[in-house]
């Protein structure tokens, strides 16, 4: 209002009328947008796809979301290599699937080296905020472990947008693991493919209630679509008219960004091997990672694009790619498709290099970790080409999408956006001083035998720093009380010995559930020791984590960490003592079996009408070769006056045992020699069965009778084993306390590698 002018009363009225109209219009608009009472507002889901591979996983979910418009509002963002001509402009297949692309972001900085990958992430972070602010999704779906996906997750988390991460928790190799786990830490929700991936996320402190074990979405399409009638036409259109089913190769190799030089070498050797193998091959160009440009140069230098046996392509639509994989004679390379999707068809796969190291695979995958010439890869092709394996469903059962859609519907948008981590309980941190730094990391090891109860302080290097021995009580209460007393004394002594106790490991006879720390069934040598929870009372009283396992398994773990089994992928340990037991290590892991009775090696039956065993059966190895069996035979011979020979005496108060039998045999007692020969043969036959079933590279004989059985076992193997198994190494354990060392190894391995 100008100074000196009177206020017009009508102007105020008019202005108020306009304001009232505006306010009424705004309220009406808000009322229209507000959902009716009782109806849930549609969930705005943004799916961001970066390349052809992740679209194959995201597309089934996108179709599911699109089919339920009353529940979901779908937005699609395309970025990364989808928009690059050299990689097939694969955004067009998204349009062909009739999805409306809300935003196309050119985020790739060309160069195909490490710097270009970093710059691409930066460029994506510059462009994404405007798109995400405009779309304002309730939740963003991000897949996998690509650097583009890391940019998406970073932008969304900083803009307070909920993230659902697909296929987190998996382990493969190279920089992909780090990126995948980084995205998982930014994500609020997770849809995983396997039980192992779920466990990995839980151990990474992710909230279990926000993790869905769904399976792989692409399997929903794989398990039904690969049986198409027109597969022969698809093979002809991509590879040639004359090519028959299972008579061609599919090759797909990507660079390994943490070892580009070696991955280029492996790629060149792969091409040389395929050329020598002389089969029709469909080869796909590598992805856009650092090193891909060098791979393409290798391909062109070898004339692959003009070679009559090769068809080089940038992209194959996923539904057709399924057909080509399903009916191939072999797939070769390092694509995750080989170790995941190909298993659904039983297609033989040769996985090259380290890019998929750690990934769960079916039996159809043969690994070639490294090679200096193409001969090793060529030999792998000879072994794999044309084979067929049982179909694997490790990564899904065909119902992933419906699980993920239900999971999305269950997300409560009213929950606080700040994600929570579920950290394991730990003690309060203590201030560091020189004594703490110089402490020796150690474990308390408990060995429960039929006669004695032993506790030891065991250092990280396998040294038994101090040992305590008492007779094993006959009742449960007395036994637990004595274990606690001995452990508490050991913990006091550990302070003076400058040993830092990390946990308690328990080795015991019987069948043990190590997951729960429970003895399920005990041996007859230990009374009141079945259906016993050992972990809870020890952990509660000692305030330490407690691990429990069978004494045979502990012996195998001891050899794995401290003995002959160190660095050996597959081996078996056999304990020869009062009883016969053992443990099996396969692929560096201890085998427990579905009901925790794997490696009950003493109860392998070697005779249908042999002597009765303590397990109730007849003809077990233990009934022939254990210390108790030898004691039984020694007493029989002694009662028949057939044991003692010149130079031997037995005191009337002395109990005849296996040592007397062995002594008699050494002095030429033919009856004693016959008993030991039978015992050695029985053990040897049992080991032959083990060699034929699991084919270990090493068998370790442990226990007091091991050295007496070494030669008989070697002889039986040479006479009875298949030729290919006769070269298996037989070694005598050099460990003095395998049960204590094995119990300690459970503690030392788990606590120092942060496995929960």
XYZ file of C-alpha atoms in Angstrom:
756
model
C 0.000 0.000 0.000
C 1.379 3.373 -0.992
C 1.796 5.912 1.804
C -1.085 8.349 2.009
C -3.570 6.003 0.266
C -6.651 4.760 2.101
C -7.200 0.975 2.401
C -9.875 -0.371 0.051
C -12.090 -2.636 2.186
C -13.148 -4.625 -0.899
C -9.551 -5.474 -1.784
C -9.145 -7.301 1.485
C -12.375 -9.180 0.850
C -11.283 -10.109 -2.674
C -7.893 -11.277 -1.480
C -9.507 -13.383 1.215
C -11.908 -14.860 -1.325
C -8.981 -15.901 -3.544
C -7.190 -17.370 -0.577
C -10.314 -19.245 0.459
C -10.737 -20.646 -3.045
C -7.114 -21.749 -3.167
C -7.353 -23.393 0.234
C -10.572 -25.215 -0.669
C -9.032 -26.459 -3.932
C -5.933 -27.668 -2.114
C -8.015 -29.517 0.485
C -10.080 -31.191 -2.257
C -6.893 -32.313 -4.023
C -5.480 -33.735 -0.788
C -8.755 -35.553 -0.154
C -8.607 -37.138 -3.619
C -5.022 -38.241 -3.084
C -5.679 -39.573 0.421
C -6.630 -43.283 0.361
C -10.061 -44.188 1.553
C -10.338 -45.428 5.085
C -9.456 -49.123 5.237
C -7.565 -49.075 1.917
C -3.797 -49.282 1.867
C -1.919 -46.733 -0.220
C -0.089 -48.145 -3.235
C 3.592 -48.867 -2.652
C 5.806 -46.828 -4.985
C 8.567 -49.226 -6.045
C 11.502 -48.006 -8.128
C 13.471 -50.729 -9.935
C 16.877 -49.596 -11.182
C 18.688 -51.790 -13.705
C 22.265 -51.290 -14.875
C 23.035 -54.097 -17.350
C 21.691 -57.141 -19.159
C 22.660 -59.493 -16.314
C 20.806 -57.735 -13.526
C 17.760 -57.184 -15.736
C 17.409 -60.975 -16.097
C 16.971 -61.115 -12.284
C 14.856 -57.969 -11.950
C 12.507 -58.539 -14.896
C 10.448 -61.343 -13.247
C 9.894 -59.093 -10.220
C 8.975 -56.156 -12.466
C 6.373 -58.279 -14.260
C 4.981 -59.337 -10.882
C 4.770 -55.735 -9.678
C 3.185 -54.603 -12.940
C 0.539 -57.328 -12.693
C -0.753 -55.871 -9.397
C -1.409 -52.157 -10.131
C -3.863 -51.938 -7.246
C -0.999 -52.672 -4.816
C 2.147 -51.350 -6.487
C 3.182 -48.306 -8.496
C 6.196 -49.260 -10.624
C 8.917 -46.834 -11.726
C 11.835 -47.983 -13.884
C 15.237 -46.305 -14.024
C 17.821 -47.440 -16.584
C 21.514 -46.583 -16.398
C 24.960 -48.073 -16.941
C 25.866 -50.269 -19.900
C 22.195 -50.656 -20.932
C 22.604 -47.372 -22.854
C 25.885 -48.127 -24.654
C 25.874 -49.278 -28.264
C 29.024 -51.418 -27.832
C 27.132 -53.483 -25.261
C 24.030 -53.935 -27.370
C 21.822 -50.985 -26.260
C 20.043 -53.482 -24.064
C 17.539 -50.901 -22.781
C 15.537 -51.816 -25.898
C 14.683 -55.252 -24.462
C 13.146 -53.459 -21.472
C 11.010 -51.432 -23.860
C 10.134 -54.606 -25.782
C 8.867 -56.052 -22.498
C 6.512 -53.038 -22.446
C 7.896 -51.365 -19.361
C 7.744 -47.582 -19.248
C 11.246 -46.292 -18.569
C 10.903 -43.264 -16.307
C 14.529 -42.163 -16.588
C 17.541 -43.040 -18.704
C 20.812 -41.959 -17.132
C 24.027 -42.051 -19.149
C 26.453 -42.801 -16.322
C 29.312 -44.711 -17.941
C 32.627 -42.952 -18.461
C 34.366 -44.870 -21.233
C 37.863 -46.141 -20.739
C 37.256 -49.618 -19.297
C 39.909 -49.165 -16.636
C 39.853 -48.667 -12.863
C 39.717 -44.870 -13.077
C 36.775 -45.007 -15.497
C 34.832 -47.218 -13.052
C 35.379 -44.685 -10.254
C 34.393 -41.781 -12.507
C 31.252 -43.686 -13.558
C 30.217 -44.061 -9.919
C 30.790 -40.331 -9.420
C 28.790 -39.410 -12.513
C 25.890 -41.610 -11.377
C 25.934 -39.937 -7.952
C 25.689 -36.530 -9.656
C 22.680 -37.529 -11.788
C 20.693 -39.790 -9.452
C 19.508 -37.242 -6.816
C 17.271 -35.343 -9.274
C 15.695 -38.567 -10.520
C 15.091 -40.026 -7.065
C 13.730 -36.725 -5.774
C 11.280 -36.527 -8.691
C 10.136 -40.158 -8.427
C 10.032 -40.139 -4.589
C 9.798 -43.961 -4.322
C 8.866 -45.721 -1.088
C 11.480 -48.366 -1.813
C 14.303 -48.881 -4.314
C 15.178 -52.362 -5.648
C 18.911 -52.825 -6.225
C 20.522 -56.018 -7.473
C 23.877 -57.623 -6.959
C 27.401 -56.285 -6.853
C 28.019 -53.891 -9.758
C 29.644 -50.502 -9.222
C 26.535 -48.848 -10.705
C 24.434 -50.551 -8.007
C 26.760 -49.164 -5.333
C 26.063 -45.645 -6.645
C 22.311 -46.334 -6.525
C 22.442 -47.627 -2.949
C 24.628 -44.727 -1.810
C 22.327 -42.099 -3.324
C 19.141 -43.725 -1.992
C 20.483 -44.173 1.548
C 21.614 -40.545 1.725
C 18.177 -39.448 0.472
C 16.376 -41.540 3.119
C 14.858 -43.987 0.633
C 14.395 -47.582 1.762
C 16.474 -50.122 -0.170
C 15.725 -53.774 -0.931
C 18.942 -55.523 -1.990
C 18.660 -58.696 -4.081
C 21.264 -61.470 -3.899
C 23.286 -60.044 -1.029
C 25.291 -62.207 1.356
C 26.852 -64.316 -1.393
C 30.566 -64.937 -1.772
C 32.182 -64.981 -5.187
C 35.545 -63.288 -5.575
C 37.475 -60.119 -6.438
C 36.120 -56.597 -5.826
C 32.544 -57.856 -6.344
C 32.452 -59.212 -2.781
C 33.410 -55.861 -1.291
C 30.829 -53.978 -3.374
C 28.085 -56.526 -2.646
C 28.694 -56.380 1.099
C 28.874 -52.563 1.018
C 25.446 -52.443 -0.646
C 24.108 -54.876 1.967
C 25.244 -52.527 4.732
C 23.374 -49.640 3.071
C 20.230 -51.691 2.389
C 17.273 -51.887 4.783
C 15.869 -55.174 3.448
C 17.398 -58.222 1.781
C 16.081 -60.951 -0.526
C 18.695 -63.719 -0.681
C 19.005 -66.852 -2.781
C 20.573 -69.420 -0.453
C 20.669 -70.391 3.187
C 24.411 -69.678 3.291
C 23.846 -66.139 2.022
C 21.252 -65.647 4.751
C 23.724 -66.823 7.390
C 26.419 -64.514 6.005
C 24.128 -61.488 6.343
C 23.214 -62.457 9.889
C 26.903 -62.768 10.759
C 27.348 -59.293 9.206
C 24.935 -58.014 11.893
C 21.929 -57.541 9.580
C 18.465 -57.781 11.166
C 17.191 -61.348 10.636
C 13.566 -60.111 10.437
C 14.517 -57.991 7.402
C 16.045 -60.903 5.472
C 13.927 -63.003 3.092
C 15.216 -66.367 1.834
C 13.487 -66.117 -1.543
C 15.651 -67.904 -4.100
C 16.853 -66.383 -7.356
C 14.077 -64.615 -9.351
C 15.529 -65.762 -12.667
C 14.915 -69.385 -11.587
C 11.161 -68.679 -11.729
C 11.572 -68.378 -15.477
C 14.376 -70.910 -15.850
C 12.562 -73.875 -14.370
C 9.619 -73.535 -16.725
C 10.800 -71.721 -19.848
C 13.781 -73.902 -20.798
C 11.460 -76.640 -22.119
C 10.289 -74.582 -25.095
C 9.564 -76.484 -28.279
C 11.405 -73.981 -30.482
C 14.834 -74.385 -28.847
C 16.254 -75.947 -32.023
C 15.286 -72.844 -34.020
C 16.951 -70.616 -31.431
C 20.165 -72.651 -31.635
C 20.152 -72.395 -35.424
C 19.486 -68.643 -35.436
C 22.407 -67.890 -33.107
C 25.001 -70.537 -33.962
C 24.157 -72.057 -37.339
C 21.842 -74.432 -39.203
C 24.143 -77.426 -38.946
C 24.650 -77.239 -35.167
C 22.948 -79.898 -33.080
C 21.828 -79.920 -29.460
C 24.669 -80.466 -26.929
C 27.251 -80.083 -29.693
C 28.288 -76.458 -29.139
C 29.950 -74.303 -26.489
C 28.755 -71.089 -24.853
C 31.665 -68.889 -23.696
C 31.332 -65.858 -21.425
C 34.382 -64.472 -19.623
C 34.584 -61.148 -17.753
C 37.669 -59.306 -16.478
C 38.724 -59.670 -12.835
C 39.253 -56.073 -11.747
C 41.646 -56.952 -8.900
C 43.904 -59.015 -11.194
C 43.417 -57.734 -14.728
C 46.704 -59.060 -16.108
C 46.024 -62.644 -15.035
C 42.397 -62.541 -16.196
C 43.553 -61.443 -19.676
C 45.995 -64.374 -19.696
C 43.236 -66.847 -18.727
C 40.947 -65.359 -21.400
C 43.594 -65.844 -24.099
C 44.238 -69.429 -22.983
C 40.482 -70.106 -23.021
C 40.250 -68.931 -26.631
C 43.258 -71.081 -27.614
C 41.698 -74.132 -25.934
C 38.322 -73.617 -27.650
C 40.004 -73.126 -31.043
C 41.918 -76.391 -30.530
C 38.764 -78.169 -29.357
C 37.174 -77.264 -32.710
C 33.509 -77.058 -31.709
C 31.003 -74.393 -32.704
C 31.054 -71.687 -30.044
C 28.784 -68.787 -29.168
C 30.991 -66.227 -27.421
C 29.579 -63.144 -25.722
C 31.537 -59.926 -25.321
C 32.724 -59.233 -21.750
C 31.030 -56.714 -19.460
C 32.183 -53.109 -19.046
C 34.550 -53.656 -16.097
C 38.151 -52.517 -16.143
C 40.069 -54.838 -18.472
C 37.248 -55.512 -20.931
C 38.887 -53.410 -23.651
C 42.029 -55.565 -23.457
C 39.877 -58.716 -23.668
C 38.191 -57.472 -26.836
C 41.634 -56.710 -28.305
C 42.708 -60.315 -27.591
C 39.527 -61.590 -29.246
C 40.122 -59.505 -32.369
C 43.833 -60.303 -32.516
C 42.901 -63.991 -32.725
C 40.296 -63.281 -35.410
C 37.423 -64.685 -33.338
C 34.754 -62.523 -35.007
C 35.734 -63.920 -38.440
C 36.506 -67.481 -37.295
C 34.137 -70.052 -38.888
C 33.704 -71.924 -35.588
C 32.766 -68.829 -33.562
C 29.776 -66.517 -33.379
C 30.666 -63.396 -31.344
C 27.721 -61.355 -30.047
C 27.199 -58.444 -27.655
C 23.856 -59.543 -26.291
C 21.340 -62.387 -26.400
C 17.791 -61.879 -25.010
C 17.521 -63.724 -21.723
C 14.681 -66.070 -22.725
C 16.748 -67.209 -25.729
C 19.966 -67.311 -23.707
C 18.225 -69.789 -21.394
C 17.625 -72.118 -24.326
C 21.218 -71.827 -25.509
C 22.604 -72.638 -22.049
C 20.126 -75.450 -21.406
C 21.031 -77.321 -24.584
C 24.777 -76.522 -24.795
C 27.420 -79.209 -24.723
C 29.317 -77.058 -22.258
C 29.538 -73.521 -20.876
C 32.946 -72.010 -20.172
C 34.144 -68.762 -18.588
C 33.668 -66.994 -15.284
C 30.127 -65.635 -15.509
C 27.888 -66.144 -12.492
C 25.401 -67.599 -14.968
C 27.660 -70.646 -15.233
C 27.729 -71.400 -11.518
C 24.097 -70.381 -10.929
C 21.607 -70.654 -13.794
C 23.372 -73.419 -15.751
C 22.991 -75.743 -12.776
C 19.215 -75.667 -13.201
C 19.647 -77.562 -16.494
C 22.535 -79.858 -15.509
C 24.647 -78.213 -18.209
C 28.367 -78.947 -17.683
C 30.339 -75.816 -16.804
C 34.043 -74.982 -16.705
C 34.639 -72.068 -14.342
C 37.898 -70.249 -15.057
C 39.952 -68.198 -12.617
C 38.989 -66.622 -9.304
C 35.970 -64.458 -10.146
C 33.471 -66.979 -8.714
C 35.666 -68.367 -5.929
C 33.458 -69.102 -2.936
C 30.203 -69.232 -4.906
C 27.979 -72.216 -4.111
C 27.903 -74.597 -7.084
C 26.331 -77.865 -8.151
C 28.298 -80.906 -9.259
C 28.081 -79.685 -12.866
C 30.862 -77.117 -12.296
C 34.524 -78.007 -12.850
C 36.955 -75.310 -11.647
C 40.189 -74.344 -13.379
C 41.670 -71.842 -10.918
C 44.802 -71.036 -12.921
C 46.699 -72.228 -15.971
C 49.998 -71.498 -17.719
C 49.094 -73.176 -21.008
C 45.812 -73.929 -22.704
C 46.305 -77.697 -22.135
C 44.613 -77.710 -18.715
C 41.557 -75.902 -20.096
C 41.509 -78.187 -23.137
C 41.573 -81.236 -20.828
C 38.677 -79.737 -18.843
C 36.715 -79.416 -22.091
C 37.408 -83.084 -22.846
C 36.081 -84.049 -19.418
C 32.982 -81.843 -19.460
C 31.788 -81.496 -23.055
C 28.607 -83.411 -23.808
C 28.020 -84.609 -20.237
C 24.723 -84.156 -18.380
C 24.409 -83.669 -14.639
C 21.456 -83.800 -12.238
C 19.571 -80.508 -12.196
C 20.477 -78.328 -9.210
C 18.112 -76.059 -7.294
C 20.689 -74.506 -4.975
C 19.615 -71.017 -6.024
C 15.841 -71.373 -6.223
C 12.720 -73.460 -6.541
C 10.730 -71.281 -8.949
C 8.738 -69.344 -6.334
C 11.032 -66.389 -5.632
C 8.890 -63.643 -7.161
C 5.730 -64.387 -5.192
C 7.794 -64.448 -1.983
C 9.405 -61.081 -2.816
C 6.042 -59.468 -3.662
C 4.603 -60.610 -0.326
C 7.726 -59.327 1.393
C 7.299 -55.915 -0.262
C 3.662 -55.756 0.830
C 4.684 -56.533 4.398
C 7.103 -53.587 4.636
C 5.845 -51.131 7.236
C 6.542 -47.607 5.983
C 5.743 -46.244 9.431
C 8.791 -47.999 10.872
C 11.768 -45.727 11.620
C 13.926 -45.340 8.533
C 17.194 -45.627 10.445
C 18.326 -49.239 10.037
C 19.473 -51.200 13.039
C 22.341 -53.646 13.244
C 22.215 -56.765 15.411
C 25.655 -56.956 16.969
C 26.661 -60.075 18.921
C 27.095 -59.649 22.642
C 30.645 -58.737 23.562
C 32.373 -57.860 26.766
C 33.135 -54.266 27.603
C 36.266 -52.998 25.927
C 39.263 -52.715 28.196
C 41.990 -50.125 27.848
C 45.099 -51.500 26.207
C 48.373 -51.833 28.033
C 51.581 -53.598 27.182
C 50.605 -56.766 29.094
C 47.356 -57.025 27.110
C 49.189 -56.587 23.814
C 51.754 -59.245 24.713
C 49.153 -61.799 25.856
C 49.136 -65.149 24.070
C 45.750 -65.847 22.491
C 44.720 -69.217 23.905
C 41.817 -71.614 24.390
C 40.602 -73.801 27.204
C 40.366 -77.355 25.860
C 38.367 -80.071 27.640
C 38.714 -83.767 26.774
C 36.122 -86.154 28.242
C 37.385 -89.720 28.008
C 36.052 -92.949 29.396
C 38.563 -92.864 32.255
C 40.038 -89.385 32.590
C 38.832 -85.818 32.352
C 41.503 -83.474 31.023
C 41.634 -79.678 30.707
C 44.406 -77.805 28.927
C 45.426 -74.235 28.156
C 46.360 -74.339 24.463
C 48.099 -71.485 22.635
C 47.479 -70.315 19.077
C 50.523 -72.287 17.891
C 49.236 -75.551 19.345
C 51.363 -75.625 22.472
C 49.687 -77.132 25.543
C 50.822 -74.486 28.042
C 49.401 -76.300 31.081
C 47.383 -79.472 31.538
C 45.098 -80.734 34.329
C 43.972 -84.385 34.739
C 41.322 -85.911 37.008
C 39.334 -89.165 36.959
C 36.071 -88.738 35.064
C 33.192 -88.837 37.618
C 30.349 -91.310 37.148
C 27.405 -88.872 37.420
C 26.370 -85.882 35.346
C 26.269 -83.398 38.230
C 29.704 -84.372 39.534
C 31.156 -84.285 36.026
C 29.876 -80.772 35.219
C 30.984 -79.511 38.638
C 34.491 -80.929 38.131
C 34.765 -79.459 34.606
C 33.833 -76.015 35.954
C 36.280 -76.316 38.861
C 39.134 -77.319 36.552
C 38.305 -74.616 33.982
C 38.108 -71.891 36.644
C 41.479 -72.956 38.014
C 42.919 -72.923 34.496
C 41.538 -69.404 33.919
C 43.231 -68.175 37.101
C 46.512 -69.790 36.036
C 46.146 -68.349 32.526
C 46.438 -64.821 33.906
C 49.796 -65.631 35.510
C 50.902 -67.442 32.335
C 49.994 -64.314 30.293
C 47.446 -66.293 28.240
C 44.243 -64.641 27.040
C 41.444 -67.239 27.034
C 39.182 -66.749 23.984
C 36.723 -69.570 24.639
C 36.207 -73.196 25.628
C 36.339 -76.215 23.320
C 35.006 -79.581 24.486
C 35.934 -82.958 22.968
C 33.748 -85.852 24.077
C 32.857 -89.377 23.048
C 29.454 -90.068 21.537
C 27.221 -88.434 18.943
C 27.273 -84.639 19.289
C 25.171 -81.820 17.839
C 27.860 -79.109 17.581
C 25.333 -76.454 16.544
C 23.532 -76.651 19.889
C 26.403 -77.944 22.012
C 24.467 -81.076 22.980
C 25.642 -84.686 23.410
C 22.844 -86.669 21.755
C 24.025 -90.215 22.539
C 27.013 -91.150 24.627
C 29.332 -94.117 24.434
C 28.915 -96.842 27.065
C 32.202 -95.708 28.601
C 30.712 -92.442 29.927
C 27.680 -92.731 32.208
C 24.760 -90.241 32.323
C 25.984 -88.421 29.250
C 23.131 -88.687 26.699
C 20.841 -85.758 25.768
C 23.149 -83.453 27.719
C 23.497 -79.720 27.039
C 27.169 -78.974 27.726
C 27.331 -75.487 26.235
C 24.767 -73.712 28.437
C 26.132 -74.491 31.923
C 29.759 -73.917 30.894
C 29.066 -70.689 29.002
C 26.869 -69.312 31.790
C 29.371 -70.052 34.532
C 32.572 -69.130 32.680
C 31.179 -66.219 30.598
C 32.949 -67.559 27.530
C 31.747 -68.963 24.194
C 31.732 -72.771 24.174
C 32.169 -75.188 21.261
C 31.476 -78.935 21.527
C 32.224 -81.816 19.148
C 32.881 -85.529 18.976
C 36.418 -86.636 19.900
C 36.995 -88.157 16.460
C 36.035 -84.913 14.752
C 38.297 -83.017 17.150
C 41.219 -85.251 16.180
C 40.611 -84.363 12.510
C 40.422 -80.645 13.379
C 43.696 -80.947 15.291
C 45.415 -82.448 12.247
C 43.871 -79.750 10.026
C 45.251 -76.897 12.120
C 48.417 -78.299 13.673
C 49.301 -81.626 12.039
C 49.710 -83.494 8.771
C 46.336 -82.236 7.497
C 47.404 -78.586 7.420
C 46.685 -77.254 3.916
C 45.206 -80.597 2.735
C 41.796 -80.243 1.076
C 40.521 -83.812 1.612
C 41.751 -86.188 4.304
C 40.562 -88.644 6.950
C 41.809 -89.087 10.505
C 41.295 -92.429 12.272
C 41.751 -92.755 16.038
C 42.930 -96.123 17.283
C 42.543 -96.332 21.045
C 40.024 -97.708 23.503
C 37.546 -97.462 20.627
C 37.893 -96.643 16.934
C 36.743 -93.236 15.730
C 37.703 -90.517 13.343
C 36.847 -87.425 11.366
C 36.497 -86.512 7.690
C 37.701 -83.257 6.134
C 36.231 -82.516 2.700
C 37.023 -79.286 0.849
C 38.751 -78.021 4.005
C 35.554 -78.436 6.059
C 34.632 -81.011 8.707
C 31.776 -83.316 7.693
C 29.097 -83.847 10.364
C 26.294 -85.445 8.347
C 22.541 -84.842 8.474
C 22.140 -86.389 11.949
C 25.693 -85.734 13.185
C 26.897 -89.322 12.884
C 29.207 -88.939 9.892
C 32.695 -90.394 10.375
C 31.614 -93.098 12.845
C 34.412 -95.014 11.177
C 34.720 -97.589 13.947
C 31.278 -98.906 13.044
C 31.985 -99.693 9.420
C 31.063 -103.389 9.142
C 33.844 -105.536 7.676
C 32.371 -108.968 8.464
C 28.791 -110.246 8.485
C 29.400 -112.735 11.282
C 32.141 -111.055 13.279
C 32.320 -110.460 17.034
C 29.731 -108.320 18.782
C 30.503 -104.607 18.962
C 29.596 -102.229 21.810
C 27.143 -100.544 19.431
C 25.078 -103.768 19.370
C 26.017 -104.776 15.836
C 28.484 -107.477 14.734
C 31.624 -107.332 12.641
C 32.438 -103.607 13.126
C 36.061 -102.451 12.852
C 35.891 -101.506 16.530
C 34.972 -105.086 17.452
C 38.270 -106.253 15.887
C 40.783 -103.410 16.148
C 40.021 -101.271 19.209
C 41.984 -101.433 22.449
C 38.989 -103.091 24.138
C 38.802 -105.732 21.392
C 42.503 -106.517 21.742
C 42.101 -106.637 25.531
C 39.228 -109.097 25.110
C 41.377 -111.363 22.923
C 44.358 -111.035 25.289
C 42.214 -112.165 28.231
C 40.863 -115.102 26.189
C 44.368 -116.267 25.309
C 45.515 -115.766 28.885
C 42.577 -117.772 30.256
C 43.514 -120.554 27.834
C 47.196 -120.298 28.870
C 48.101 -119.320 25.318
C 49.300 -115.736 25.910
C 52.512 -115.915 27.905
C 55.726 -116.939 26.205
C 59.312 -117.053 27.433
C 60.369 -113.658 28.702
C 56.819 -112.603 29.730
C 55.229 -112.400 33.158
C 51.859 -111.073 34.336
C 51.356 -110.100 37.958
C 48.237 -111.630 39.544
C 47.003 -108.139 40.421
C 47.731 -106.834 36.928
C 44.881 -106.730 34.401
C 45.698 -108.292 31.039
C 45.371 -105.749 28.243
C 46.315 -104.942 24.636
C 49.910 -104.096 25.581
C 50.467 -107.698 26.768
C 49.067 -108.985 23.471
C 51.408 -106.772 21.434
C 54.377 -107.765 23.627
C 53.558 -111.447 23.159
C 53.359 -111.046 19.399
C 56.773 -109.352 19.329
C 58.211 -112.283 21.250
C 56.930 -114.702 18.607
C 53.541 -115.812 20.009
C 51.773 -117.029 16.852
C 48.311 -116.773 18.474
C 48.915 -113.148 19.444
C 50.351 -112.455 15.987
C 47.188 -113.911 14.428
C 44.945 -111.670 16.553
C 46.929 -108.546 15.588
C 46.947 -109.602 11.920
C 43.150 -109.961 11.988
C 42.797 -106.593 13.747
C 45.084 -104.878 11.224
C 43.260 -106.506 8.300
C 39.870 -105.386 9.649
C 41.102 -101.801 10.002
C 42.686 -101.959 6.550
C 39.432 -103.190 4.964
C 37.533 -100.371 6.637
C 40.023 -97.845 5.281
C 39.715 -99.354 1.788
C 35.964 -98.734 2.000
C 36.650 -95.142 3.027
C 39.033 -94.665 0.083
C 36.424 -95.964 -2.330
C 33.614 -93.806 -0.911
C 35.203 -90.387 -0.363
C 38.611 -90.757 -2.064
C 40.770 -88.654 0.312
C 44.351 -87.782 -0.587
C 45.597 -88.608 2.923
C 44.702 -90.982 5.788
C 46.166 -90.135 9.208
C 46.364 -92.881 11.843
C 46.192 -91.451 15.345
C 46.126 -92.920 18.842
C 48.166 -95.397 20.889
C 47.748 -98.294 18.423
C 48.482 -96.314 15.251
C 52.092 -97.380 14.773
C 51.152 -101.067 15.205
C 48.568 -100.819 12.405
C 50.523 -98.784 9.843
C 52.133 -101.697 7.953
C 49.042 -104.012 7.994
C 46.901 -101.158 6.681
C 49.365 -100.379 3.879
C 49.439 -104.076 2.926
C 45.625 -104.391 2.782
C 45.344 -101.228 0.663
C 47.921 -102.548 -1.790
C 46.013 -105.842 -2.073
C 42.360 -104.748 -1.897
C 42.022 -101.097 -2.994
C 41.301 -100.006 -6.557
C 44.443 -99.043 -8.442
C 43.529 -95.337 -8.444
C 43.269 -95.366 -4.628
C 46.418 -97.340 -3.868
C 48.579 -94.211 -3.951
C 46.758 -92.594 -1.036
C 49.213 -91.435 1.634
C 49.086 -93.184 5.013
C 50.749 -91.245 7.836
C 51.073 -91.624 11.603
C 49.995 -88.588 13.594
C 52.760 -86.686 15.338
C 50.384 -84.847 17.697
C 50.621 -85.765 21.361
C 47.164 -84.556 22.416
C 44.878 -84.574 19.338
C 41.652 -84.390 21.371
C 42.806 -81.329 23.360
C 44.312 -79.661 20.290
C 41.168 -80.310 18.251
C 38.942 -78.887 20.978
C 41.183 -75.817 21.132
C 41.189 -75.407 17.336
C 37.407 -74.900 17.325
C 37.879 -71.909 19.619
C 40.984 -70.485 17.972
C 39.649 -70.747 14.415
C 36.219 -69.245 15.098
C 37.189 -66.469 17.500
C 40.084 -65.187 15.424
C 38.198 -65.140 12.109
C 35.102 -63.490 13.597
C 32.674 -66.243 12.611
C 29.461 -66.259 14.637
